[in-house]
Amino acid sequence: MAGIHGTDGPFVLSLAAGHQMKPRVLSRRDFSKAAIAAPWVLRAQQAPLRARIKIDTERVIGEIDPKLYGNFVEHLGRCIEGGVFDENSPLSDSNGYRRDVFDAVKKLGVSVLRWPGGNFSSNYHWRDGIGPRDKRPPRLEMAWGTVESNRFGTHEFLNYCEMLGTEPYICANLGTGTWEEAQQWVEYVNSPQDTAMTRLRKENGRREPWKVTYWGLGNEMDGPWQMGHKSAEDYGKFALEAAKLMKWTDPNIKLIAAGSSNYNNGIDWIGWNRTVLDFLKTHADYLSMHMYVGNAASDFGEFLTSSLTLRDRIKTTEGVINAVMSGQPRGRKIYIAWDEWNVWYRARGESQRGRRILEERYNLEDALVVATFLNTFVNNAHILKMANMAQLVNVIAPIFTDEKRIFLQTIYYPLALFANSTKGQALDLLVKSPSYKSKDFDEVPHLDTSAALDGKTLVVNIVNRHRSQAVEAEIQLEDREFVGPVEIAEVNAPDIKAENSFESTIVKTAQRSAKAEKSLLRYSVPAHSYTMLKATLS
Ligand code: AHR
C-alpha cells in the first residue's frame, strides 16, 4: 500500500498537509477503511523525527557579504519594460519607474543589482541607450528575439539604483563589443576628468560620476547560445585586455569574469574556469557562476536536493580558484559571484523567446529550494561574496505585475527574510538530522540549515525537506544563553504546489514566537517549511 510504512502499533492519520491537521490515534479498522478510501492521504508513523543543532558562536565560517542578497534586471520579456519601468502607466513616477514595484523591491532589501543582462548584454551597445529617449535607436534584439527600444539605458538604470540605495553592477558586452567600448563605458560612468566621454555624460544631464564599482566581463561566454561565444582561451585573452583598459580607467572597480555555466553534455566546465582564471588571475576579483534548477519530474525529495549540487559546485570552484591563485601575492583574492540563480524550468525553450511569454509562476516547493540556496550561500560565506537572484520582476522573478497591480510570488518571502535578517558572521553549525537517500546523494538531511550572528542577534534558518513530517529539533547553544522570546518567521502552506496570484496570497510569512530555556530551544519544524528563528543572546 503506497504511502504506508510500518505495520505495528497505533497509526497516525493526517492529510498531505500534515502540520495543519490535528493527528488522531487510529484503530486498525480505521486504518484499513481509510486506506481503501484514499491511500494517497495516508501515512503512518511510529516515532517522531528528531534532530539536534549545536551552535558555538565562535565557530565562524566568514563574514556574510550583504551582496549575497543581490538581484538582476535584464532586457528580457516584461522584466524592465512593463515591470521596473513603464512610462505609460499611471502607477509610474515622472521618470517612468513603477512605484508599486519600487516599494516591493525596496522591502526585498536588494543589495546589488546586475544589468543589462544576461544574454542581452552580449550584443548591447551602451551608446544606444543614452541621450534623449525619443532619439534612441530601436534595435533588433537577438538574444530573446525582439526589438529593443533602448528607452531604459545607463542613466535610467543608475538613477534607479541610487533611488533604491542599491549597488549597481554593470555587465559589459564582451560578445560583439570591443575593448574600447567597455573602457569608454567605465569612463562615461565613473571618470571625474574632463573628457569627450564625461562631457557627453554631462550633456545627458549627469554632472557627477556615479562611481560604479562592479563590472562584469561578459556573460556566459562559454555557451554556444551566447552572441560572440568564445573558447576559454579566446575569452581569457580578450577579457584580459578589456580588464586592463577598464582598470586603468578606474583602478577602484571590481571585475567579475565569466565562469562556466554550461554543466551539460560532458562540457568541461571546471577546465573553462581554470583556463579563464589563468588569464585573469591578476585582474579579476570575482568569478561568475550561474545555476537554474527545476522539478520537471515532480519529485519533491529530488528537487529539494538541488542545493547539494550547488554546494558541490561551489566547493569545486573554490578548489580551482585556490589552485590558480597559489602563486599569487597573499592579498590578491578572487571570490565567487553566483550572479544568476533561481528555479526556472516551466517557461523555457525556443518557444519562450519573445516578450510577455517568459514568465515563471512559483509555488511553495520553489520557495523552499530558494531558501536552501540561500542557506548554501551563507554556509559558503568565506568564498561566495555576491549572489544575484535572476530576475527581479515578471520573468523568473519574486515580483509579478499586470497593468494595474502587483503580487509577490512565493519566492519573495524567503529572499526578503534572509536579506533583512541573516547578517554578520556565518556560523558553522553541528547538525544531526534524520536523512533520506536520493538519486545522487546517499544522505540528504531533512533539515537544511544556516546561521548568522550579528552582535547579540542570532538568526537560524531551517528548511524541513520532509514532505509530510515535522522534525523535533533541539537547538543547543554551546557558549551563550537565549535572552527573551525567540521570534519565529515561517514560510509555509498546506500544499507544496500552492502558488500566489493577484487574487490570493497563500504562501507567505507567518510570525509567532517561542520560548527557550537558558541555552536550549526545543522547536518542532513543520513539514515542507522554511523557518527563520531570531533570538537575542546573552
Ligand atoms: O536569466 C535568464 C538568462 O539565463 C540569462 O540571460 C542568461 O545569462 C542565462 O542563461
Coordinates of C-alpha atoms and ligand atoms in Angstrom, one line a residue:
M1 CA 0.0 0.0 0.0
A2 CA 1.7 3.2 -1.2
G3 CA 2.5 5.7 1.5
I4 CA 2.2 3.4 4.5
H5 CA 5.2 2.5 6.5
G6 CA 5.3 0.2 9.5
T7 CA 2.8 -2.4 10.5
D8 CA 2.6 -2.4 14.3
G9 CA 1.3 -0.2 17.0
P10 CA -1.0 2.8 16.7
F11 CA -1.0 4.7 13.5
V12 CA -1.4 8.4 12.9
L13 CA -3.5 9.6 10.0
S14 CA -3.1 13.0 8.5
L15 CA -3.6 14.7 5.2
A16 CA -0.8 15.6 2.9
A17 CA -0.8 19.0 4.6
G18 CA 0.2 17.1 7.7
H19 CA 1.2 20.0 10.0
Q20 CA -2.2 21.7 9.6
M21 CA -4.3 18.8 10.7
K22 CA -4.7 17.6 14.3
P23 CA -3.4 14.0 14.3
R24 CA -5.6 11.3 16.0
V25 CA -4.8 7.8 17.0
L26 CA -6.5 5.3 14.7
S27 CA -7.6 1.7 15.2
R28 CA -6.7 -1.0 12.7
R29 CA -10.3 -0.8 11.4
D30 CA -10.0 2.9 10.7
F31 CA -6.7 2.3 9.1
S32 CA -7.9 -0.2 6.5
K33 CA -11.1 1.8 5.8
A34 CA -9.1 4.9 5.2
A35 CA -6.5 3.2 3.1
I36 CA -9.2 1.8 0.8
A37 CA -10.9 5.2 0.6
A38 CA -7.9 7.3 -0.1
P39 CA -4.5 5.6 0.2
W40 CA -2.7 8.7 -1.1
V41 CA -3.6 10.7 2.0
L42 CA -2.3 8.1 4.4
R43 CA 0.9 8.0 6.3
A44 CA 1.8 6.0 9.4
Q45 CA 4.5 6.9 11.8
Q46 CA 5.8 5.3 14.8
A47 CA 8.2 7.8 16.3
P48 CA 8.7 11.5 15.6
L49 CA 11.7 12.6 13.7
R50 CA 14.3 14.3 15.9
A51 CA 17.3 16.5 15.1
R52 CA 20.0 18.3 17.1
I53 CA 21.5 21.6 16.2
K54 CA 24.6 22.7 18.2
I55 CA 25.7 26.3 18.0
D56 CA 29.1 27.6 19.0
T57 CA 29.2 31.3 18.3
E58 CA 33.0 31.2 18.0
R59 CA 32.9 28.7 15.1
V60 CA 32.7 31.3 12.3
I61 CA 32.7 30.5 8.6
G62 CA 33.2 34.0 7.4
E63 CA 31.6 37.5 7.2
I64 CA 28.3 37.4 5.3
D65 CA 28.7 39.9 2.4
P66 CA 25.4 41.8 2.1
K67 CA 25.8 41.4 -1.7
L68 CA 24.7 37.7 -1.3
Y69 CA 21.2 39.2 -1.4
G70 CA 21.6 40.8 -4.9
N71 CA 19.2 40.7 -7.8
F72 CA 19.3 41.1 -11.6
V73 CA 17.3 43.0 -14.2
E74 CA 17.7 42.1 -17.9
H75 CA 16.1 43.4 -21.0
L76 CA 14.0 40.3 -21.2
G77 CA 10.2 40.0 -21.5
R78 CA 8.5 42.3 -19.0
C79 CA 11.3 42.5 -16.5
I80 CA 12.3 46.1 -17.3
E81 CA 9.6 47.4 -19.7
G82 CA 6.3 46.6 -18.0
G83 CA 8.0 45.7 -14.8
V84 CA 10.5 48.1 -13.3
F85 CA 9.8 50.8 -15.9
D86 CA 6.5 51.7 -17.6
E87 CA 6.4 55.2 -19.0
N88 CA 2.7 55.0 -19.9
S89 CA 1.4 53.7 -16.6
P90 CA -0.5 55.9 -14.1
L91 CA 1.3 53.8 -11.5
S92 CA 4.7 55.2 -12.5
D93 CA 6.5 58.3 -11.3
S94 CA 7.6 61.1 -13.6
N95 CA 10.7 59.1 -14.6
G96 CA 8.7 56.1 -15.7
Y97 CA 9.6 53.8 -12.7
R98 CA 6.6 51.8 -11.4
R99 CA 6.0 53.0 -7.8
D100 CA 4.4 49.8 -6.6
V101 CA 7.2 47.7 -8.0
F102 CA 9.8 50.1 -6.4
D103 CA 8.2 49.7 -3.0
A104 CA 8.3 45.9 -3.2
V105 CA 11.9 45.9 -4.4
K106 CA 12.8 48.2 -1.5
K107 CA 11.3 45.8 1.0
L108 CA 13.2 43.0 -0.6
G109 CA 16.5 44.5 0.6
V110 CA 18.2 44.2 -2.8
S111 CA 21.9 44.9 -2.0
V112 CA 23.3 44.9 -5.6
L113 CA 21.5 44.9 -8.9
R114 CA 23.0 43.5 -12.1
W115 CA 22.1 44.9 -15.5
P116 CA 21.6 44.8 -18.6
G117 CA 21.9 41.0 -19.0
G118 CA 22.3 38.1 -19.2
N119 CA 22.4 37.0 -22.8
F120 CA 21.1 40.5 -23.7
S121 CA 24.4 42.1 -22.7
S122 CA 26.4 40.2 -25.3
N123 CA 25.1 42.5 -28.1
Y124 CA 24.2 45.6 -26.1
H125 CA 25.9 48.8 -27.3
W126 CA 25.6 51.2 -24.4
R127 CA 25.7 54.3 -26.6
D128 CA 22.3 53.3 -28.0
G129 CA 20.8 53.8 -24.5
I130 CA 21.9 57.4 -23.7
G131 CA 20.6 60.8 -24.8
P132 CA 17.0 62.0 -25.4
R133 CA 14.8 58.9 -25.2
D134 CA 12.8 59.7 -28.3
K135 CA 16.0 59.8 -30.4
R136 CA 17.4 56.5 -29.2
P137 CA 17.5 53.8 -32.0
P138 CA 15.3 50.7 -31.7
R139 CA 17.5 47.7 -32.5
L140 CA 16.8 44.1 -33.3
E141 CA 17.4 42.1 -30.2
M142 CA 18.7 38.6 -31.0
A143 CA 19.2 37.1 -27.6
W144 CA 15.4 36.9 -27.0
G145 CA 14.1 37.6 -30.5
T146 CA 12.5 41.0 -30.0
V147 CA 13.1 44.7 -30.7
E148 CA 14.9 46.7 -28.0
S149 CA 13.6 50.3 -27.7
N150 CA 16.6 51.5 -25.7
R151 CA 14.4 53.8 -23.7
F152 CA 15.8 52.3 -20.5
G153 CA 19.6 52.8 -20.6
T154 CA 22.6 53.7 -18.4
H155 CA 21.0 56.8 -16.8
E156 CA 17.7 55.1 -16.1
F157 CA 19.4 52.1 -14.5
L158 CA 21.9 54.0 -12.4
N159 CA 19.3 56.5 -11.2
Y160 CA 17.1 53.7 -10.2
C161 CA 19.9 52.1 -8.2
E162 CA 20.5 55.4 -6.5
M163 CA 16.8 55.8 -5.6
L164 CA 16.9 52.3 -4.1
G165 CA 20.2 52.7 -2.3
T166 CA 21.4 49.6 -4.2
E167 CA 24.9 48.9 -5.6
P168 CA 24.8 48.8 -9.3
Y169 CA 26.6 46.1 -11.2
I170 CA 27.0 46.6 -15.0
C171 CA 27.8 43.6 -17.3
A172 CA 29.9 44.8 -20.3
N173 CA 29.4 43.4 -23.8
L174 CA 32.3 41.0 -24.4
G175 CA 30.4 39.2 -27.1
T176 CA 30.0 41.6 -30.0
G177 CA 31.5 44.5 -28.2
T178 CA 35.1 45.9 -28.3
W179 CA 37.7 46.6 -25.6
E180 CA 37.3 50.3 -26.3
E181 CA 33.6 50.2 -25.9
A182 CA 33.9 48.6 -22.5
Q183 CA 36.6 51.0 -21.5
Q184 CA 34.6 54.0 -22.6
W185 CA 31.6 52.8 -20.7
V186 CA 33.6 52.9 -17.5
E187 CA 34.9 56.3 -18.4
Y188 CA 31.4 57.7 -19.2
V189 CA 30.0 56.4 -15.9
N190 CA 33.0 56.8 -13.5
S191 CA 35.5 59.3 -14.6
P192 CA 35.9 62.7 -12.8
Q193 CA 38.1 64.0 -15.6
D194 CA 37.1 66.4 -18.4
T195 CA 37.0 64.1 -21.5
A196 CA 34.8 63.6 -24.5
M197 CA 33.0 60.8 -22.7
T198 CA 32.4 62.8 -19.5
R199 CA 31.2 65.8 -21.5
L200 CA 28.7 63.6 -23.1
R201 CA 27.5 62.3 -19.7
K202 CA 27.1 65.9 -18.5
E203 CA 25.2 66.9 -21.7
N204 CA 22.9 64.0 -20.9
G205 CA 22.1 65.5 -17.5
R206 CA 24.6 63.9 -15.1
R207 CA 27.4 66.1 -13.7
E208 CA 28.9 63.8 -11.1
P209 CA 30.3 60.4 -11.9
W210 CA 28.2 57.5 -10.5
K211 CA 31.3 55.6 -9.3
V212 CA 30.1 52.1 -10.2
T213 CA 32.3 49.5 -8.5
Y214 CA 31.1 46.2 -10.0
W215 CA 31.6 45.5 -13.7
G216 CA 31.1 42.1 -15.5
L217 CA 33.5 40.9 -18.2
G218 CA 30.7 39.5 -20.3
N219 CA 28.0 36.9 -19.7
E220 CA 28.1 33.1 -20.1
M221 CA 30.8 33.3 -22.7
D222 CA 31.2 29.5 -22.7
G223 CA 27.6 28.9 -24.0
P224 CA 27.1 28.3 -27.8
W225 CA 23.8 30.2 -27.3
Q226 CA 25.8 33.4 -26.4
M227 CA 26.3 36.1 -29.1
G228 CA 30.0 36.2 -29.5
H229 CA 30.6 32.8 -27.8
K230 CA 34.3 32.0 -27.4
S231 CA 36.6 29.2 -26.4
A232 CA 38.1 29.6 -22.9
E233 CA 41.5 30.7 -24.4
D234 CA 39.9 33.2 -26.7
Y235 CA 37.7 34.6 -24.0
G236 CA 40.6 34.7 -21.4
K237 CA 42.8 36.7 -23.8
F238 CA 40.0 39.0 -24.9
A239 CA 38.7 39.6 -21.3
L240 CA 42.2 40.3 -20.0
E241 CA 42.7 43.2 -22.5
A242 CA 39.3 44.6 -21.6
A243 CA 40.1 44.3 -17.9
K244 CA 43.4 46.2 -18.3
L245 CA 41.7 49.1 -20.0
M246 CA 38.8 49.2 -17.6
K247 CA 41.0 49.1 -14.5
W248 CA 43.4 51.7 -16.0
T249 CA 40.3 53.9 -16.5
D250 CA 39.2 53.4 -12.9
P251 CA 41.5 51.4 -10.5
N252 CA 38.8 51.2 -7.9
I253 CA 36.5 49.0 -10.0
K254 CA 36.0 45.3 -9.3
L255 CA 35.8 42.9 -12.2
I256 CA 33.7 39.8 -12.5
A257 CA 35.0 37.2 -15.0
A258 CA 32.5 34.9 -16.8
G259 CA 32.9 31.4 -15.3
S260 CA 31.2 28.4 -16.9
S261 CA 27.5 27.9 -16.6
N262 CA 27.4 25.0 -19.0
Y263 CA 27.2 21.8 -17.0
N264 CA 25.6 19.7 -19.7
N265 CA 26.7 17.2 -22.3
G266 CA 30.1 16.4 -20.8
I267 CA 31.3 20.0 -21.2
D268 CA 34.4 20.6 -19.2
W269 CA 33.1 23.5 -17.0
I270 CA 35.9 23.1 -14.5
G271 CA 38.5 23.3 -17.3
W272 CA 36.9 26.5 -18.6
N273 CA 37.2 28.1 -15.1
R274 CA 40.8 27.0 -14.8
T275 CA 41.8 28.4 -18.2
V276 CA 39.9 31.7 -17.8
L277 CA 41.3 32.3 -14.3
D278 CA 44.9 31.6 -15.5
F279 CA 44.4 34.5 -17.9
L280 CA 42.6 36.8 -15.5
K281 CA 44.1 35.9 -12.1
T282 CA 45.9 39.3 -11.9
H283 CA 42.8 41.4 -12.9
A284 CA 39.6 39.6 -12.0
D285 CA 38.1 40.0 -8.5
Y286 CA 35.2 37.5 -8.8
L287 CA 34.4 34.5 -11.0
S288 CA 30.7 34.5 -12.1
M289 CA 28.7 31.2 -11.8
H290 CA 25.1 30.5 -12.8
M291 CA 22.7 27.8 -11.9
Y292 CA 19.0 27.2 -12.6
V293 CA 17.1 24.2 -11.3
G294 CA 13.7 22.6 -11.8
N295 CA 11.3 19.9 -10.9
A296 CA 10.1 18.6 -14.3
A297 CA 9.7 15.1 -12.8
S298 CA 7.6 16.5 -10.0
D299 CA 9.7 14.7 -7.4
F300 CA 9.7 16.8 -4.2
G301 CA 12.5 14.9 -2.5
E302 CA 14.8 15.0 -5.5
F303 CA 14.0 18.7 -6.2
L304 CA 15.0 19.6 -2.7
T305 CA 18.5 18.2 -3.2
S306 CA 19.3 20.9 -5.8
S307 CA 21.2 22.9 -3.2
L308 CA 23.5 20.0 -2.6
T309 CA 24.6 20.2 -6.2
L310 CA 25.1 23.9 -5.8
R311 CA 27.2 23.2 -2.7
D312 CA 29.4 20.8 -4.6
R313 CA 29.9 23.2 -7.5
I314 CA 30.9 26.0 -5.0
K315 CA 33.4 23.6 -3.4
T316 CA 34.8 22.6 -6.8
T317 CA 35.1 26.2 -8.0
E318 CA 36.7 27.2 -4.7
G319 CA 39.3 24.4 -5.3
V320 CA 40.0 25.7 -8.8
I321 CA 40.4 29.3 -7.5
N322 CA 42.8 28.1 -4.8
A323 CA 44.9 26.2 -7.3
V324 CA 45.1 29.1 -9.7
M325 CA 45.9 31.6 -7.0
S326 CA 48.5 29.6 -5.2
G327 CA 51.4 31.6 -6.7
Q328 CA 49.8 35.0 -6.4
P329 CA 50.5 37.6 -3.7
R330 CA 48.6 36.8 -0.4
G331 CA 46.5 40.0 -0.7
R332 CA 45.2 39.1 -4.2
K333 CA 41.8 37.4 -3.9
I334 CA 39.2 36.1 -6.2
Y335 CA 35.8 35.3 -4.9
I336 CA 32.7 33.6 -6.4
A337 CA 29.8 35.8 -7.6
W338 CA 26.8 33.5 -8.1
D339 CA 25.3 36.1 -10.2
E340 CA 22.3 34.2 -11.7
W341 CA 20.4 31.6 -9.8
N342 CA 16.8 30.5 -9.4
V343 CA 14.2 27.9 -10.1
W344 CA 13.4 28.0 -13.8
Y345 CA 12.0 25.2 -15.8
R346 CA 8.4 25.8 -16.9
A347 CA 8.8 29.0 -19.0
R348 CA 11.7 27.6 -21.0
G349 CA 12.9 26.8 -24.5
E350 CA 12.8 28.2 -28.0
S351 CA 9.1 28.8 -27.9
Q352 CA 9.6 31.0 -24.9
R353 CA 11.6 33.6 -26.8
G354 CA 9.9 36.9 -27.1
R355 CA 8.1 39.4 -24.8
R356 CA 5.3 38.6 -22.4
I357 CA 5.8 34.8 -22.7
L358 CA 8.7 34.0 -20.5
E359 CA 7.0 34.2 -17.1
E360 CA 7.5 31.6 -14.4
R361 CA 4.9 31.2 -11.7
Y362 CA 6.3 29.9 -8.4
N363 CA 4.9 27.6 -5.7
L364 CA 5.8 26.6 -2.2
E365 CA 8.3 23.9 -3.1
D366 CA 10.2 26.5 -5.3
A367 CA 10.3 28.9 -2.3
L368 CA 11.8 26.1 -0.2
V369 CA 14.5 25.4 -2.9
V370 CA 15.2 29.2 -2.9
A371 CA 15.7 29.0 0.9
T372 CA 18.1 26.1 0.6
F373 CA 20.1 28.0 -2.0
L374 CA 20.3 31.0 0.4
N375 CA 21.4 28.6 3.2
T376 CA 24.1 27.3 0.9
F377 CA 25.3 30.8 0.1
V378 CA 25.6 31.7 3.8
N379 CA 27.3 28.4 4.5
N380 CA 30.0 29.4 2.0
A381 CA 30.2 33.0 3.0
H382 CA 34.0 32.8 3.1
I383 CA 34.3 32.4 -0.7
L384 CA 30.9 33.5 -2.0
K385 CA 30.8 37.2 -1.8
M386 CA 28.0 38.0 -4.3
A387 CA 24.8 36.3 -5.4
N388 CA 22.1 37.6 -7.7
M389 CA 18.7 36.0 -8.0
A390 CA 17.6 36.1 -11.6
Q391 CA 15.5 38.1 -12.1
L392 CA 13.7 40.9 -10.2
V393 CA 10.3 41.3 -11.9
N394 CA 7.9 39.2 -14.0
V395 CA 10.2 36.8 -16.0
I396 CA 11.7 34.4 -13.4
A397 CA 11.0 36.7 -10.5
P398 CA 9.8 37.3 -7.0
I399 CA 7.6 40.3 -8.1
F400 CA 4.8 40.0 -10.7
T401 CA 2.9 42.8 -12.3
D402 CA 0.0 43.5 -14.6
E403 CA -1.1 46.9 -15.8
K404 CA -2.9 47.7 -12.5
R405 CA -1.4 45.5 -9.7
I406 CA 1.5 43.5 -8.4
F407 CA 1.6 40.4 -6.4
L408 CA 4.5 38.8 -4.5
Q409 CA 5.5 35.3 -5.7
T410 CA 6.2 32.6 -3.1
I411 CA 10.0 33.0 -3.6
Y412 CA 9.8 36.6 -2.5
Y413 CA 9.3 35.6 1.1
P414 CA 12.4 33.6 1.9
L415 CA 14.6 36.1 0.0
A416 CA 13.2 39.0 2.0
L417 CA 13.7 37.2 5.3
F418 CA 17.3 36.4 4.5
A419 CA 18.2 39.8 3.1
N420 CA 16.7 41.7 6.0
S421 CA 18.0 39.4 8.8
T422 CA 20.7 37.0 8.0
K423 CA 23.7 39.3 8.5
G424 CA 27.0 39.5 10.3
Q425 CA 29.1 36.3 10.6
A426 CA 28.1 33.0 9.2
L427 CA 28.3 30.2 11.8
D428 CA 29.4 26.7 11.3
L429 CA 26.7 24.5 12.9
L430 CA 26.8 20.9 14.0
V431 CA 23.6 19.4 12.7
K432 CA 22.5 15.8 13.4
S433 CA 19.4 15.4 11.3
P434 CA 17.5 12.4 10.0
S435 CA 18.1 12.0 6.3
Y436 CA 17.0 10.3 3.2
K437 CA 18.7 8.8 0.1
S438 CA 18.3 10.5 -3.3
K439 CA 19.5 9.5 -6.8
D440 CA 22.8 11.4 -6.4
F441 CA 23.3 11.7 -2.6
D442 CA 23.4 8.9 0.0
E443 CA 22.4 11.2 2.8
V444 CA 20.2 14.2 2.3
P445 CA 19.5 15.7 5.7
H446 CA 15.8 16.5 6.3
L447 CA 16.9 19.7 8.0
D448 CA 18.9 22.1 5.8
T449 CA 20.3 25.0 7.9
S450 CA 22.4 28.1 8.2
A451 CA 23.0 30.6 10.9
A452 CA 24.3 34.1 11.4
L453 CA 25.5 36.2 14.4
D454 CA 25.2 39.9 14.2
G455 CA 26.2 41.4 17.6
K456 CA 23.9 39.7 20.0
T457 CA 21.3 38.7 17.4
L458 CA 21.4 35.1 16.3
V459 CA 19.4 34.0 13.2
V460 CA 19.0 30.3 12.4
N461 CA 17.4 29.3 9.1
I462 CA 15.9 25.9 8.8
V463 CA 14.2 24.2 5.8
N464 CA 12.5 21.0 6.5
R465 CA 12.8 18.8 3.4
H466 CA 10.4 16.3 4.7
R467 CA 7.2 16.4 2.7
S468 CA 4.8 15.2 5.4
Q469 CA 6.5 15.1 8.8
A470 CA 7.6 17.7 11.3
V471 CA 11.1 17.3 12.8
E472 CA 11.5 17.9 16.5
A473 CA 14.7 20.0 16.8
E474 CA 16.8 20.6 19.9
I475 CA 18.7 23.8 19.3
Q476 CA 21.5 24.0 21.8
L477 CA 23.8 27.0 22.4
E478 CA 27.3 25.8 23.4
D479 CA 28.7 29.1 24.8
R480 CA 25.7 31.5 25.3
E481 CA 22.1 31.7 26.5
F482 CA 18.9 32.9 25.0
V483 CA 17.5 36.1 26.3
G484 CA 13.8 36.7 25.9
P485 CA 11.4 35.1 23.4
V486 CA 12.6 33.7 20.1
E487 CA 10.9 35.3 17.1
I488 CA 9.7 32.8 14.5
A489 CA 9.0 33.5 10.9
E490 CA 7.6 30.6 8.9
V491 CA 7.0 30.3 5.1
N492 CA 4.6 27.5 4.5
A493 CA 1.2 26.5 3.2
P494 CA -0.9 23.3 3.2
D495 CA 0.1 22.3 -0.3
I496 CA 3.7 22.2 -1.7
K497 CA 2.2 23.2 -5.1
A498 CA 0.4 26.3 -3.7
E499 CA 1.0 29.4 -5.7
N500 CA 0.2 33.1 -5.1
S501 CA -1.7 35.2 -7.5
F502 CA -3.2 38.7 -7.9
E503 CA -6.3 37.4 -6.1
S504 CA -4.7 35.4 -3.2
T505 CA -1.5 35.1 -1.2
I506 CA -1.4 31.6 0.1
V507 CA 2.3 31.3 0.6
K508 CA 3.6 34.0 2.8
T509 CA 5.4 34.6 6.1
A510 CA 3.6 33.8 9.4
Q511 CA 5.1 35.3 12.6
R512 CA 5.0 34.0 16.1
S513 CA 7.3 33.4 19.0
A514 CA 8.8 30.5 21.0
K515 CA 10.3 30.3 24.5
A516 CA 13.8 29.0 25.1
E517 CA 15.2 27.7 28.4
K518 CA 18.6 29.1 29.1
S519 CA 20.7 27.6 26.3
L520 CA 18.1 25.2 24.9
L521 CA 15.3 25.8 22.4
R522 CA 13.0 22.9 21.5
Y523 CA 11.2 23.6 18.3
S524 CA 9.1 21.4 16.0
V525 CA 10.0 22.3 12.5
P526 CA 6.8 21.8 10.4
A527 CA 6.8 19.6 7.3
H528 CA 7.8 21.2 4.0
S529 CA 8.6 24.6 5.5
Y530 CA 11.2 27.3 5.8
T531 CA 11.6 28.7 9.3
M532 CA 13.7 31.6 10.5
L533 CA 14.4 31.8 14.2
K534 CA 15.7 35.1 15.5
A535 CA 16.9 35.4 19.1
T536 CA 18.9 37.8 21.3
L537 CA 21.8 36.1 23.1
S538 CA 23.4 36.8 26.4
Ligands
AHR1 O1 18.3 34.9 -16.7 C1 17.9 34.4 -17.9 C2 19.1 34.0 -18.8 O2 19.7 32.9 -18.3 C3 20.2 35.0 -18.9 O3 20.0 35.9 -19.9 C4 21.4 34.1 -19.2 O4 22.6 34.6 -18.7 C5 21.0 32.8 -18.6 O5 21.2 31.8 -19.5

